[in-house]
Coordinates of C-alpha atoms and ligand atoms in Angstrom, one line a residue:
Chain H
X1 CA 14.7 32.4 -7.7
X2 CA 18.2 33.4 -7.5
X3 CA 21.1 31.6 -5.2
X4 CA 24.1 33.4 -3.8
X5 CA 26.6 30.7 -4.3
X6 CA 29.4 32.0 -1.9
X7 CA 31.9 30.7 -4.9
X8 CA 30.3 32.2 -7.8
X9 CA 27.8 34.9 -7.1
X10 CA 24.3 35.7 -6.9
X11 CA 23.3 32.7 -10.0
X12 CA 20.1 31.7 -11.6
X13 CA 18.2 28.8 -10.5
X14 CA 18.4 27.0 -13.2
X15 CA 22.2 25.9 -12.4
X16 CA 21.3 24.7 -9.2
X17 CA 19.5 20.7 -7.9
X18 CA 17.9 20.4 -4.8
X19 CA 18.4 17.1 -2.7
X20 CA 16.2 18.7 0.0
X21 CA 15.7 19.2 3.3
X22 CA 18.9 18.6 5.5
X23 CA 18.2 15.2 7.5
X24 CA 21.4 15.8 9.9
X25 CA 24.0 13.3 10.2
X26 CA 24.4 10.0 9.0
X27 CA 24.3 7.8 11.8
X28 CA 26.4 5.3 12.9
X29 CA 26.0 1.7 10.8
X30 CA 27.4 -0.3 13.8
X31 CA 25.1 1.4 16.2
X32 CA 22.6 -1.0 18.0
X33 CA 19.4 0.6 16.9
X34 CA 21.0 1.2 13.3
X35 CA 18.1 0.4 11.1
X36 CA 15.6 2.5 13.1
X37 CA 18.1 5.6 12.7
X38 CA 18.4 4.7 8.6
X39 CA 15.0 4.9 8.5
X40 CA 14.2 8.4 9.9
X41 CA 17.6 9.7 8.2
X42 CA 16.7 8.6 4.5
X43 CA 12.7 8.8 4.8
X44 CA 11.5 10.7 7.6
X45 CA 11.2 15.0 7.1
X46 CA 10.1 18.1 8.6
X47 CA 9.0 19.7 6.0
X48 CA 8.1 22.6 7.4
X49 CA 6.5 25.8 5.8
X50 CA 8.8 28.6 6.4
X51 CA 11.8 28.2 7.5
X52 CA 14.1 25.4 6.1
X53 CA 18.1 24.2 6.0
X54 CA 18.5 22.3 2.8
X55 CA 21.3 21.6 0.8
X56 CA 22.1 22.4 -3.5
X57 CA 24.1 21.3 -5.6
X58 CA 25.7 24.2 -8.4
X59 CA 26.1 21.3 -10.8
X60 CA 26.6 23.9 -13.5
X61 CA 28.7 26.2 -12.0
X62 CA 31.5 25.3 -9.4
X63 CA 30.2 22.1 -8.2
X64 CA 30.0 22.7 -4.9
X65 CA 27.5 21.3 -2.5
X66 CA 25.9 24.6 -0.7
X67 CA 23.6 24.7 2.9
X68 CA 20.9 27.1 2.2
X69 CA 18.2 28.6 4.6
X70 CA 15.5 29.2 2.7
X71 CA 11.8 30.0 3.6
X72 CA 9.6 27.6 1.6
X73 CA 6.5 29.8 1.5
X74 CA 8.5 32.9 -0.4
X75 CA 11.4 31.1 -1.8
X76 CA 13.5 33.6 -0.1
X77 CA 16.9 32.8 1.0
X78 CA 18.3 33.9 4.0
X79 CA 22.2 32.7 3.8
X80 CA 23.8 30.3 1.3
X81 CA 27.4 28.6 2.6
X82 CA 29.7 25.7 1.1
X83 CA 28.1 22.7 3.1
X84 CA 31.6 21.9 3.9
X85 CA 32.4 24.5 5.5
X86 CA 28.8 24.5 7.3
X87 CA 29.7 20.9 9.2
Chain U
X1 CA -32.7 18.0 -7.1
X2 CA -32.6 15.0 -9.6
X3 CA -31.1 16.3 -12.8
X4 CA -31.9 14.6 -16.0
X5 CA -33.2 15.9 -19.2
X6 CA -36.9 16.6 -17.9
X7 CA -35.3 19.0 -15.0
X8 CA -32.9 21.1 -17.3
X9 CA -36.4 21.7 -20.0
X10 CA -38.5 22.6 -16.7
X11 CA -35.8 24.7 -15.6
X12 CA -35.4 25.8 -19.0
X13 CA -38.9 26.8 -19.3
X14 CA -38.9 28.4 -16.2
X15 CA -36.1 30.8 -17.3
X16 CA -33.6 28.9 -15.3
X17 CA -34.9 30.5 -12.4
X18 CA -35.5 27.4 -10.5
X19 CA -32.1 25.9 -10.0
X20 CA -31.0 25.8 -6.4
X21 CA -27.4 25.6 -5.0
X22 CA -25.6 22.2 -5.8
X23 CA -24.6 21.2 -1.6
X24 CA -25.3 22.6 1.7
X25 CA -22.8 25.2 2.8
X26 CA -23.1 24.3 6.7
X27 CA -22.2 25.2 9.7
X28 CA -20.1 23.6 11.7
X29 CA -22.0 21.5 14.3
X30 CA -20.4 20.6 17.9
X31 CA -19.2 17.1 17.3
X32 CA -19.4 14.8 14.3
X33 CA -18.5 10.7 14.2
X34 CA -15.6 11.5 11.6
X35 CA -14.2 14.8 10.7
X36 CA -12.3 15.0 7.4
X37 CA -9.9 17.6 7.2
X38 CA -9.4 18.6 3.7
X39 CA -12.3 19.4 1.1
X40 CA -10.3 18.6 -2.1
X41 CA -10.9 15.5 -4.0
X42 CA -10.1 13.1 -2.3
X43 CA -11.7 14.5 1.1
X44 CA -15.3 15.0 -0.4
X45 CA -15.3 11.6 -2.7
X46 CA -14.1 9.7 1.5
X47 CA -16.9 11.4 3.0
X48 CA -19.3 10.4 0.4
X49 CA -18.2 6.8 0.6
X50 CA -18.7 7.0 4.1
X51 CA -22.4 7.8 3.9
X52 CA -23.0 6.0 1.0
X53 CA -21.3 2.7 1.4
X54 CA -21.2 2.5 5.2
X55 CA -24.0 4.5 6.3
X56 CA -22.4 6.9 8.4
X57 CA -24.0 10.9 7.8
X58 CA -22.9 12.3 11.1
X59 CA -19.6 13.5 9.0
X60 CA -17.9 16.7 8.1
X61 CA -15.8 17.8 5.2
X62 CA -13.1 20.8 7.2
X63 CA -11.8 23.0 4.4
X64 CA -10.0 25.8 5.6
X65 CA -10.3 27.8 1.9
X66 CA -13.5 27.0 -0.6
X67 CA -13.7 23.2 -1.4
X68 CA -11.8 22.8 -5.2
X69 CA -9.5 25.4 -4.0
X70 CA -6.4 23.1 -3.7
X71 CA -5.1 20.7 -5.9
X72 CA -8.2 19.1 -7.1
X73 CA -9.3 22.2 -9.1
X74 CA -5.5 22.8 -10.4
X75 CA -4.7 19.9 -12.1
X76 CA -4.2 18.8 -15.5
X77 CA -7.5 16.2 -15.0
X78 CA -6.0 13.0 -16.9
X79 CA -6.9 9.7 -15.4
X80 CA -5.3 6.8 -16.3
X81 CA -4.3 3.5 -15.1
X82 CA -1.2 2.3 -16.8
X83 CA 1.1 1.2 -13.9
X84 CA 3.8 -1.3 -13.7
X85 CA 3.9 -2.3 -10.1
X86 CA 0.7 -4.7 -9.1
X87 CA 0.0 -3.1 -6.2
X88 CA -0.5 -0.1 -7.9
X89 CA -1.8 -1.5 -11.2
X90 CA -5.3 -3.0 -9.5
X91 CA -5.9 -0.1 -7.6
X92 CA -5.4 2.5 -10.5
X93 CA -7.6 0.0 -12.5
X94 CA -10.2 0.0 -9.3
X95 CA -10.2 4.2 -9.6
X96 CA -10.7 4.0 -13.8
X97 CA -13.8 1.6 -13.4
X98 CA -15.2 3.6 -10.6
X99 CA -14.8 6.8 -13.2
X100 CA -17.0 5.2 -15.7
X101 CA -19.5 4.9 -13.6
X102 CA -19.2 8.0 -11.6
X103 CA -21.4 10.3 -13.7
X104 CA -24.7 8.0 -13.2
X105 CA -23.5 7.2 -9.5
X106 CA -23.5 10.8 -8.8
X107 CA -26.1 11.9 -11.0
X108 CA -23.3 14.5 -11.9
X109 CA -22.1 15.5 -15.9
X110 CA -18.2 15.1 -14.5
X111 CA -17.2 15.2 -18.0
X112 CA -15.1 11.7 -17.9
X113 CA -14.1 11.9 -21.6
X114 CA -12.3 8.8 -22.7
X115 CA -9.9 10.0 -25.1
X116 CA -6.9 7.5 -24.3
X117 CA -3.5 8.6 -23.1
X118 CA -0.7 7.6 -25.0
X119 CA 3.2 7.6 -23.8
X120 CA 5.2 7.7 -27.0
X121 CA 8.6 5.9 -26.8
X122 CA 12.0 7.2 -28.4
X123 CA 14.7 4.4 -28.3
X124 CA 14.4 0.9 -28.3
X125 CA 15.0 0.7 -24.8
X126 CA 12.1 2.6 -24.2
X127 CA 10.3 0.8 -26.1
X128 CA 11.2 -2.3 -24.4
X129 CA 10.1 -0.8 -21.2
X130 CA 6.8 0.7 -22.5
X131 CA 6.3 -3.3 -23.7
X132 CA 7.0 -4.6 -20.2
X133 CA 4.6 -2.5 -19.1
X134 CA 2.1 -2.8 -21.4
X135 CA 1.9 -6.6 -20.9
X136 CA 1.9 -6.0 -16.4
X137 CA -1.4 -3.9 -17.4
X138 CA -3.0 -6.6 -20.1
X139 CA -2.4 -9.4 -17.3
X140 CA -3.9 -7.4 -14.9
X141 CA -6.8 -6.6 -17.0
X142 CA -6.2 -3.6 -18.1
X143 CA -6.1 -2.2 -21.6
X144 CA -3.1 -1.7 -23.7
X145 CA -1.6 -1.5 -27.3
X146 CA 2.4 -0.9 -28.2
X147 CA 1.5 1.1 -31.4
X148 CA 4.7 1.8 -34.2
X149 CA 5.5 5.6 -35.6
X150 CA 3.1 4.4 -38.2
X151 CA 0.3 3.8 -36.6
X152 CA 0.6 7.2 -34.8
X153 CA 1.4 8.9 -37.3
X154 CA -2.3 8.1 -38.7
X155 CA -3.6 9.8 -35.2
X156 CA -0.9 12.8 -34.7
X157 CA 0.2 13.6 -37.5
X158 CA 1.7 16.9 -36.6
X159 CA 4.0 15.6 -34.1
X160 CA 7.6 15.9 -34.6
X161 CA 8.0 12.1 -35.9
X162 CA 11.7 12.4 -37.4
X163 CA 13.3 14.7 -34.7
X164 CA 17.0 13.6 -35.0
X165 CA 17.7 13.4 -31.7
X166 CA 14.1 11.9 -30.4
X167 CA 12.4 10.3 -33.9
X168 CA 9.3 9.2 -32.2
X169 CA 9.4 5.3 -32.5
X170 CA 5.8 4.2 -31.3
X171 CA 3.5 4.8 -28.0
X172 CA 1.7 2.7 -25.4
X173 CA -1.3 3.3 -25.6
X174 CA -4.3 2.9 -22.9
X175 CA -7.7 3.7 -24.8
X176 CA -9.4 3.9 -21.6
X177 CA -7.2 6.5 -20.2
X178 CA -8.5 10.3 -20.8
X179 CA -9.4 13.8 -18.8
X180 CA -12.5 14.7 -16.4
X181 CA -13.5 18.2 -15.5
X182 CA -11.7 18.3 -12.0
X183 CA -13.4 21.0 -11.0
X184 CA -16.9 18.8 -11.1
X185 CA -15.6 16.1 -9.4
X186 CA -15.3 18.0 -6.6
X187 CA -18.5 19.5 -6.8
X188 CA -20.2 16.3 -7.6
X189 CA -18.6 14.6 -5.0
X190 CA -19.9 17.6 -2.4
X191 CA -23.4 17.4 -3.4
X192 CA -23.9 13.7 -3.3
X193 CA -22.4 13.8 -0.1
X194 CA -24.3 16.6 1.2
X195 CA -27.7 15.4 0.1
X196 CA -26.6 12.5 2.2
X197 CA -26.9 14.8 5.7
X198 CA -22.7 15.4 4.8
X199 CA -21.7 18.8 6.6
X200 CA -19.4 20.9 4.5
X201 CA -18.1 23.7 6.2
X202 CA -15.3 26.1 4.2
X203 CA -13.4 28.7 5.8
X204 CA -12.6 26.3 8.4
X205 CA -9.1 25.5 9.4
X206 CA -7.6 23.0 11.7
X207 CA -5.0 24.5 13.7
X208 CA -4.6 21.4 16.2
X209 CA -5.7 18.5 17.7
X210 CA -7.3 17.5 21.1
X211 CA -6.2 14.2 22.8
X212 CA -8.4 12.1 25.5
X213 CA -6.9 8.6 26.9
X214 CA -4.3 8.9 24.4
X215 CA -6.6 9.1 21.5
X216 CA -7.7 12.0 19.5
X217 CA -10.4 13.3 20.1
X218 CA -11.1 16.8 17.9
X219 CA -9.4 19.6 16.1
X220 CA -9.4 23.5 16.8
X221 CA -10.1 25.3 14.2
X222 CA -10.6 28.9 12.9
X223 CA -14.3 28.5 13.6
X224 CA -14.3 26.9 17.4
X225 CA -13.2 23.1 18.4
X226 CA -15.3 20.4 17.1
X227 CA -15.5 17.1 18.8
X228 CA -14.6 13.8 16.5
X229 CA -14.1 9.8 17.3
X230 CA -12.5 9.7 14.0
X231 CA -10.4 12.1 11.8
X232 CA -9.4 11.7 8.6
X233 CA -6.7 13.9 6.9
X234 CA -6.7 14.4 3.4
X235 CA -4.5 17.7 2.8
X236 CA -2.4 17.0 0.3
X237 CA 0.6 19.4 0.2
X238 CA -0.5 20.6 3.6
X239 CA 0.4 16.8 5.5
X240 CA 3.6 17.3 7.0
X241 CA 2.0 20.4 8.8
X242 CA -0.7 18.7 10.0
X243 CA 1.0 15.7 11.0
X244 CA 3.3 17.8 12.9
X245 CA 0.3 19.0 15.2
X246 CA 0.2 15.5 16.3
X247 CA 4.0 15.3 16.9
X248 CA 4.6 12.8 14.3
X249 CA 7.1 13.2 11.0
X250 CA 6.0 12.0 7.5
X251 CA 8.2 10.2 4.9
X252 CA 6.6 13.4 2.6
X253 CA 8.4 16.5 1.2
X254 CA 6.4 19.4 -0.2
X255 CA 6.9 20.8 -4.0
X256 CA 5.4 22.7 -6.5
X257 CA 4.2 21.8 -9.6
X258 CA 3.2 24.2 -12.4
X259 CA 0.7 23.4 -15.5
X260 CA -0.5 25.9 -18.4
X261 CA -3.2 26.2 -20.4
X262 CA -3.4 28.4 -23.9
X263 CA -5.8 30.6 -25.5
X264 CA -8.5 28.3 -27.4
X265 CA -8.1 26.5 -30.5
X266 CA -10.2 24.6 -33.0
X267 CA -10.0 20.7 -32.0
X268 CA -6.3 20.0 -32.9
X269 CA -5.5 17.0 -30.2
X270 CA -7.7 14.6 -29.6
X271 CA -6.1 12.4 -26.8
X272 CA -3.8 13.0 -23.7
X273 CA -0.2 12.9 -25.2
X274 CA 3.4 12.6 -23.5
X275 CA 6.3 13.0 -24.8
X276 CA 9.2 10.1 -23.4
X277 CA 12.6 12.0 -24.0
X278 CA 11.9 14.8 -21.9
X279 CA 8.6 15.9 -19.5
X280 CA 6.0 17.3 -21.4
X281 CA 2.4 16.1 -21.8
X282 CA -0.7 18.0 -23.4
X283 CA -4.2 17.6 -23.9
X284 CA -7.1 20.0 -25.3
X285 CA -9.8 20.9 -23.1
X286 CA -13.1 21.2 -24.8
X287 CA -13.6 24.9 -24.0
X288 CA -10.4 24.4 -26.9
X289 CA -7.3 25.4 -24.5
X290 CA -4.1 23.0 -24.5
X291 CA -3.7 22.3 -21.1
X292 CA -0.3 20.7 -20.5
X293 CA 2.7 20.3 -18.2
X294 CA 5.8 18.5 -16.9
X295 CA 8.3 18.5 -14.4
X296 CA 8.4 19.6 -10.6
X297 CA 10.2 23.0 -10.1
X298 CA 12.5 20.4 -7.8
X299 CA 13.1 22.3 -4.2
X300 CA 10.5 22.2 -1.8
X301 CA 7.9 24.7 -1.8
X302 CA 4.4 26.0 -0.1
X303 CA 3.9 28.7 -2.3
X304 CA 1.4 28.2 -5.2
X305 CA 3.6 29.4 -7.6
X306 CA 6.8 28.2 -9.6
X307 CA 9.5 30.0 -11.3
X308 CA 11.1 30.3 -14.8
X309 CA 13.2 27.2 -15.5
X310 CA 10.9 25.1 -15.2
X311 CA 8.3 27.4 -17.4
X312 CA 11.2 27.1 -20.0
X313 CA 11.9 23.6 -19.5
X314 CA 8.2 22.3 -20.2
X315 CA 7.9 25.1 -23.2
X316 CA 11.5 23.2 -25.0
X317 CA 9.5 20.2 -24.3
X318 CA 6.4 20.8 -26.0
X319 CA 8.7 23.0 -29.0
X320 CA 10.2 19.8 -29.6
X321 CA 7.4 17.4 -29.6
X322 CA 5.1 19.5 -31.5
X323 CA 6.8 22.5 -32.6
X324 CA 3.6 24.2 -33.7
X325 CA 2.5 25.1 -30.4
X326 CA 5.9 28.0 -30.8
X327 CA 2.6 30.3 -32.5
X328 CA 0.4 29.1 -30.0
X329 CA -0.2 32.3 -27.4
X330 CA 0.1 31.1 -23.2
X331 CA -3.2 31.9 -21.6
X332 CA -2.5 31.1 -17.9
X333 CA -0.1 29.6 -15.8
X334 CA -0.3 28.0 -11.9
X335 CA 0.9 25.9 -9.2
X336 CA -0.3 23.5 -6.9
X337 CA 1.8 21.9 -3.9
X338 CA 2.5 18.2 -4.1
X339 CA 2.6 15.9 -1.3
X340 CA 5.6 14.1 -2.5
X341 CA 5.9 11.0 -1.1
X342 CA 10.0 9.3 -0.3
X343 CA 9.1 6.4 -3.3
X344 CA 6.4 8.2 -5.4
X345 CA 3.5 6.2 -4.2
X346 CA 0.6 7.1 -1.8
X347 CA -0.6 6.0 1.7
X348 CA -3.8 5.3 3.0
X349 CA -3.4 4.3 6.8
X350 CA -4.1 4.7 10.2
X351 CA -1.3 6.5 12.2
X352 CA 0.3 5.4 15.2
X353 CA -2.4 7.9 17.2
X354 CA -5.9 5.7 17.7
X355 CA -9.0 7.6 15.9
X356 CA -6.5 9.2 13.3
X357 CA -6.4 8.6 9.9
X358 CA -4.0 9.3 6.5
X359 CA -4.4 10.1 3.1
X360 CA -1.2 11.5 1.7
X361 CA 1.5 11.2 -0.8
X362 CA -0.3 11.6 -4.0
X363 CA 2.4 13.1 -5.5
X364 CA 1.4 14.8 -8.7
X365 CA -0.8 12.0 -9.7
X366 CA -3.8 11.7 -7.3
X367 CA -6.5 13.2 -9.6
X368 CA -7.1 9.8 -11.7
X369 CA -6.7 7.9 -7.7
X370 CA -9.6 10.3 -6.2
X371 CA -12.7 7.5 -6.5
X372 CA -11.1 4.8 -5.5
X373 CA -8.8 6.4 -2.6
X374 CA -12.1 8.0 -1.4
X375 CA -13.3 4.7 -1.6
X376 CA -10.6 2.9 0.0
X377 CA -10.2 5.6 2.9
X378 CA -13.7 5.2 3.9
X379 CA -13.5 1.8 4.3
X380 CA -10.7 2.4 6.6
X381 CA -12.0 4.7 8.9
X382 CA -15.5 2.7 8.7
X383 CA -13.9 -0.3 9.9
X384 CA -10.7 0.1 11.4
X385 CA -9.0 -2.5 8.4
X386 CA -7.1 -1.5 5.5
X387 CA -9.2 -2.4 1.8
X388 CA -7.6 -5.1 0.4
X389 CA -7.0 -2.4 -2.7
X390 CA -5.0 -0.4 -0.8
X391 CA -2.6 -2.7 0.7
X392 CA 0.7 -1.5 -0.7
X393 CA -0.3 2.1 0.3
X394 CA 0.9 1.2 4.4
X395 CA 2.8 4.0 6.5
X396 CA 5.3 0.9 7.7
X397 CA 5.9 0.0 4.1
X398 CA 9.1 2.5 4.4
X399 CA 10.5 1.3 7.9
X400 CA 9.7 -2.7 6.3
X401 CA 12.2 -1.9 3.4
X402 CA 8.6 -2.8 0.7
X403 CA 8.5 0.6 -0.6
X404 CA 6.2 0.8 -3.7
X405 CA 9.0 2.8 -6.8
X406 CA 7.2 2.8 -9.3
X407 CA 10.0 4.8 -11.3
X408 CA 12.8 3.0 -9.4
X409 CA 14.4 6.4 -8.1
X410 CA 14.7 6.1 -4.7
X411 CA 14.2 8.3 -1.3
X412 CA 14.1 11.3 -3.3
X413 CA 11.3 13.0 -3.7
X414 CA 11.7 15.8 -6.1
X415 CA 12.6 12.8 -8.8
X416 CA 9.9 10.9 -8.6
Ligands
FAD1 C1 -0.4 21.4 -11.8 C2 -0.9 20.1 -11.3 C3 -1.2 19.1 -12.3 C4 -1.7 17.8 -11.9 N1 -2.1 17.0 -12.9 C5 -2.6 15.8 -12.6 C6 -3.1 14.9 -13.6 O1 -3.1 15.2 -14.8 N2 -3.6 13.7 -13.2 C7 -3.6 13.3 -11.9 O2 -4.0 12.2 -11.6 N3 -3.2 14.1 -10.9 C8 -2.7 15.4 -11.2 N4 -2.2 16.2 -10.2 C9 -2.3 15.8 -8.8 C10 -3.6 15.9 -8.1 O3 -4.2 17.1 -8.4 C11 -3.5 15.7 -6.6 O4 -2.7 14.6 -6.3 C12 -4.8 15.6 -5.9 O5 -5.7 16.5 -6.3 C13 -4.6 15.7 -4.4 O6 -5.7 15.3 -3.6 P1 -6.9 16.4 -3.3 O7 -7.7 16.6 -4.5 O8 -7.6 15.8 -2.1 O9 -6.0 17.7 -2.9 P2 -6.5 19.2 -2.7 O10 -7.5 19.6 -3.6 O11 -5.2 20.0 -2.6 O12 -7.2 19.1 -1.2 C14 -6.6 19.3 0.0 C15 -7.4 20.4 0.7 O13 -7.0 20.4 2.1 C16 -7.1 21.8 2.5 N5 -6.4 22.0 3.7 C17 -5.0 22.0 3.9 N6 -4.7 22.3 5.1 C18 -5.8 22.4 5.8 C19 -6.2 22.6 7.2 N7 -5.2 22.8 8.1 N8 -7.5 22.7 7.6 C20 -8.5 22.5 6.6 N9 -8.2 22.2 5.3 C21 -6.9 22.2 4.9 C22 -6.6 22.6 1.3 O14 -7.1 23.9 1.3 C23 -7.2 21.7 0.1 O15 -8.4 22.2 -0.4 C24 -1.8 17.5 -10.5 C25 -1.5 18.5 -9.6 C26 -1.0 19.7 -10.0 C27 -0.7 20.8 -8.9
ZN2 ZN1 29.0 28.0 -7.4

């Protein structure tokens, strides 16, 4: 697998960590039902087969944080941006 | 058929002409009391358990590829029980005492070869840890010994002992630990459940679920519906999908994890070995290949294959622990898909739909769990109450804040 990191170019996996699936946003702490929300954001997934929004990390390349679609059952990779500029 | 030694000279005798196929390759019949979706290891030892500890036959094994197609026949077959954590430590230590008994239980030659496992330690923090360790297992029964580069060096003595970045100090050791054939525990497993009016139907795949009175009440699957009180899912890599059918999400993420085995050798290792400053671990099977392993590729995945870092990674591994295996020629490689669970540890639950069932998050260790998760999931779906065995392995134990982290790493599945 190869990732088109918008900054550096088409690079080899072996630059890149995965923290996984996307869980959306982090919700609010002060929020009356906080703890449920915590819960599904830090341990509940999708996980589907096929189509997925994750995000990487080029830890040794430019260090950015990247939001990839990516199609677990082929590894293919549909777009890769900078996760900040994704939000 | 009984085998024993007076069937195999008969048979012998008889030109081997007499030997008849090992379990039932049914049909699928309209309805069934439980329905377990999922004929890998841990699906076929349940539905055993269920006929032969609770007496209930009218039961189906759903495979939707051969059964041993999935993770149970793709593993690296060590069993162990050397945990930290007690809720894992007695259950681990259930699954190794039901192992040496499994061959006569079964009537099946599963292989279970005793050869011991041991971790080998490269710092003295390491050390320290492997003690801690070592002394959770001996008060829980279980066997142990911290061994010194000494001692090792009498058993291994082609290991890469003065390394000058990772001089191997000493090991833990758990004698008891070893490999079984996977592919016959599957297989035994099928045929003592089958001769025990067990249907196991392959090329069968659920593809839904049917709901009555808000319970569930069957599955649709590539051959027809089938009716079910109970249903038990035991999928593996496949659980977030199927959960999704029922609407619910799963504190599981899907990855791939890759093993290798090499062209045979003469006997050269005669235990399970794993090296502690990086992930490597290797054993010899005794058709003479070195069967061995390490990390996760790390992203999620539901393709059966990995790619080339993590090849390399495991082969620098292995280089540096043993560097004789460099002339040592690759025969195959493969992957298997891990139900990763959010703290590394498995569940074995009902689910918040009545007449449902779970069996997930195995991670890449479930082949040494398979007895006594089989074990412990029957008893669950028997009689609607968790075995006392499996209590840390609850659904709520995530939303309760009591996760079971073995490895202390957290909600994040591809370190575990
Ligand atoms: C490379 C590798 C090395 C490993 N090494 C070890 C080891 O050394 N020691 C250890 O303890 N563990 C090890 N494991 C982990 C262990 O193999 C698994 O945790 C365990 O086998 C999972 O349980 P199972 O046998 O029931 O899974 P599986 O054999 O995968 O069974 C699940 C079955 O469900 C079927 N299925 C999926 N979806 C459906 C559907 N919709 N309908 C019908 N059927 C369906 C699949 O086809 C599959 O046959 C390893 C795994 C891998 C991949
Ligand atoms: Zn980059």
């Amino acid at each position: 697998m190869r990732i088109p990191c918008p900054y550096c170019g088409l690079r080899d996996l072996s630059e890149f960590l995965s923290l996984g699936e996307s869980p959306g946003a982090r919700p609010d702490p002060a929020a009356a039902d906080a703890a449920r929300r915590f819960f599904d954001y830090v341990y509940l997934r999708d996980n589907p087969a096929g189509r997925s929004e994750e995000y990487w990390y080029h830890a040794s390349g430019c260090r950015s944080w990247l939001k990839l679609v990516r199609d677990s059952r082929t590894h293919a990779i549909e777009s890769a941006v900078l996760a900040r500029a994704a939000r | 058929m009984h085998y024993s030694i007076f069937s195999l000279a008969r048979a012998a005798l008889g030109g081997h002409r007499a030997w008849t196929p090992a379990w039932r390759d049914a049909q699928p019949k309209p309805e069934y009391d439980v329905v377990i979706v999922g004929g890998g290891g841990h699906g076929l030892a349940s539905a055993y358990y269920l006929a032969k500890e609770h007496g209930l036959a009218n039961v189906a094994v759903l495979e939707k590829s051969w059964i041993g197609s999935g993770n149970v026949g793709r593993n690296t077959t060590i069993i162990r029980s050397n945990y930290l954590l007690p809720g894992n430590i007695a259950f681990y230590e259930r699954s190794m005492r039901l192992w040496e008994k499994l061959e006569r239980d079964l009537n099946y030659n599963a292989m279970v070869s005793q050869r011991g496992v041991l971790n080998l330690y490269h710092s003295d923090a390491q050390r320290d840890a492997y003690a801690r360790r070592g002394n959770a297992m001996r008060l829980c029964g279980v066997d142990a010994e911290l061994l010194d580069a000494r001692q090792i060096r009498k058993m291994l003595p082609f290991l890469n002992f003065d390394n000058a970045r990772f001089p191997i100090q000493g090991g833990l050791l758990q004698r008891r630990g070893g490999t079984v054939r996977h592919d016959a525990v599957a297989w035994g497993y099928a045929r003592g459940a089958s001769d025990r009016g067990v249907d196991i139907v392959q090329n069968c795949e659920v593809l839904g679920f049917a709901f009555e009175k808000g319970r569930v009440a069957g599955v649709e699957t590539t051959r027809g519906p089938i009716r079910a009180k109970k249903i038990g899912l035991a999928v593996a890599g496949n659980t977030s999908r199927l959960a999704a059918l029922a609407g619910l999400r799963l504190p599981i993420e899907s990855h791939v994890l890759q093993a290798f085995v090499s062209e045979a050798l003469k006997p050269l290792i005669p235990n399970v070995v794993t090296f502690g400053a990086g992930h490597f671990y290797v054993s010899q099977s005794d058709k003479g290949g070195l069967v061995f392993g390490g990390d996760l590729d790390g992203y999620r995945s539901y393709a059966q294959r990995g790619n080339l870092p993590a090849v390399k990674d495991v082969c620098e591994g292995g280089m540096a622990l043993m560097p004789m295996l460099g002339r040592v020629r690759l025969l195959r490689s493969w992957g298997g898909i891990m139900d990763m669970s959010m703290d590394g540890s498995p569940i074995i639950d009902t689910m918040n739909i009545p007449g449902l069932y779970l069996n997930a998050g195995w991670c890449y260790g479930g082949f040494k769990a398979t007895p006594a998760s089989g074990w412990c999931f029957a008893h669950l779906i028997a009689r609607d109450e968790p075995h006392p065995a499996a209590a840390s392995f609850r659904l709520d134990r995530f939303a309760r804040g009591a996760i079971l982290d073995e490895k202390g790493q957290g909600a994040q599945p591809n370190l575990h």
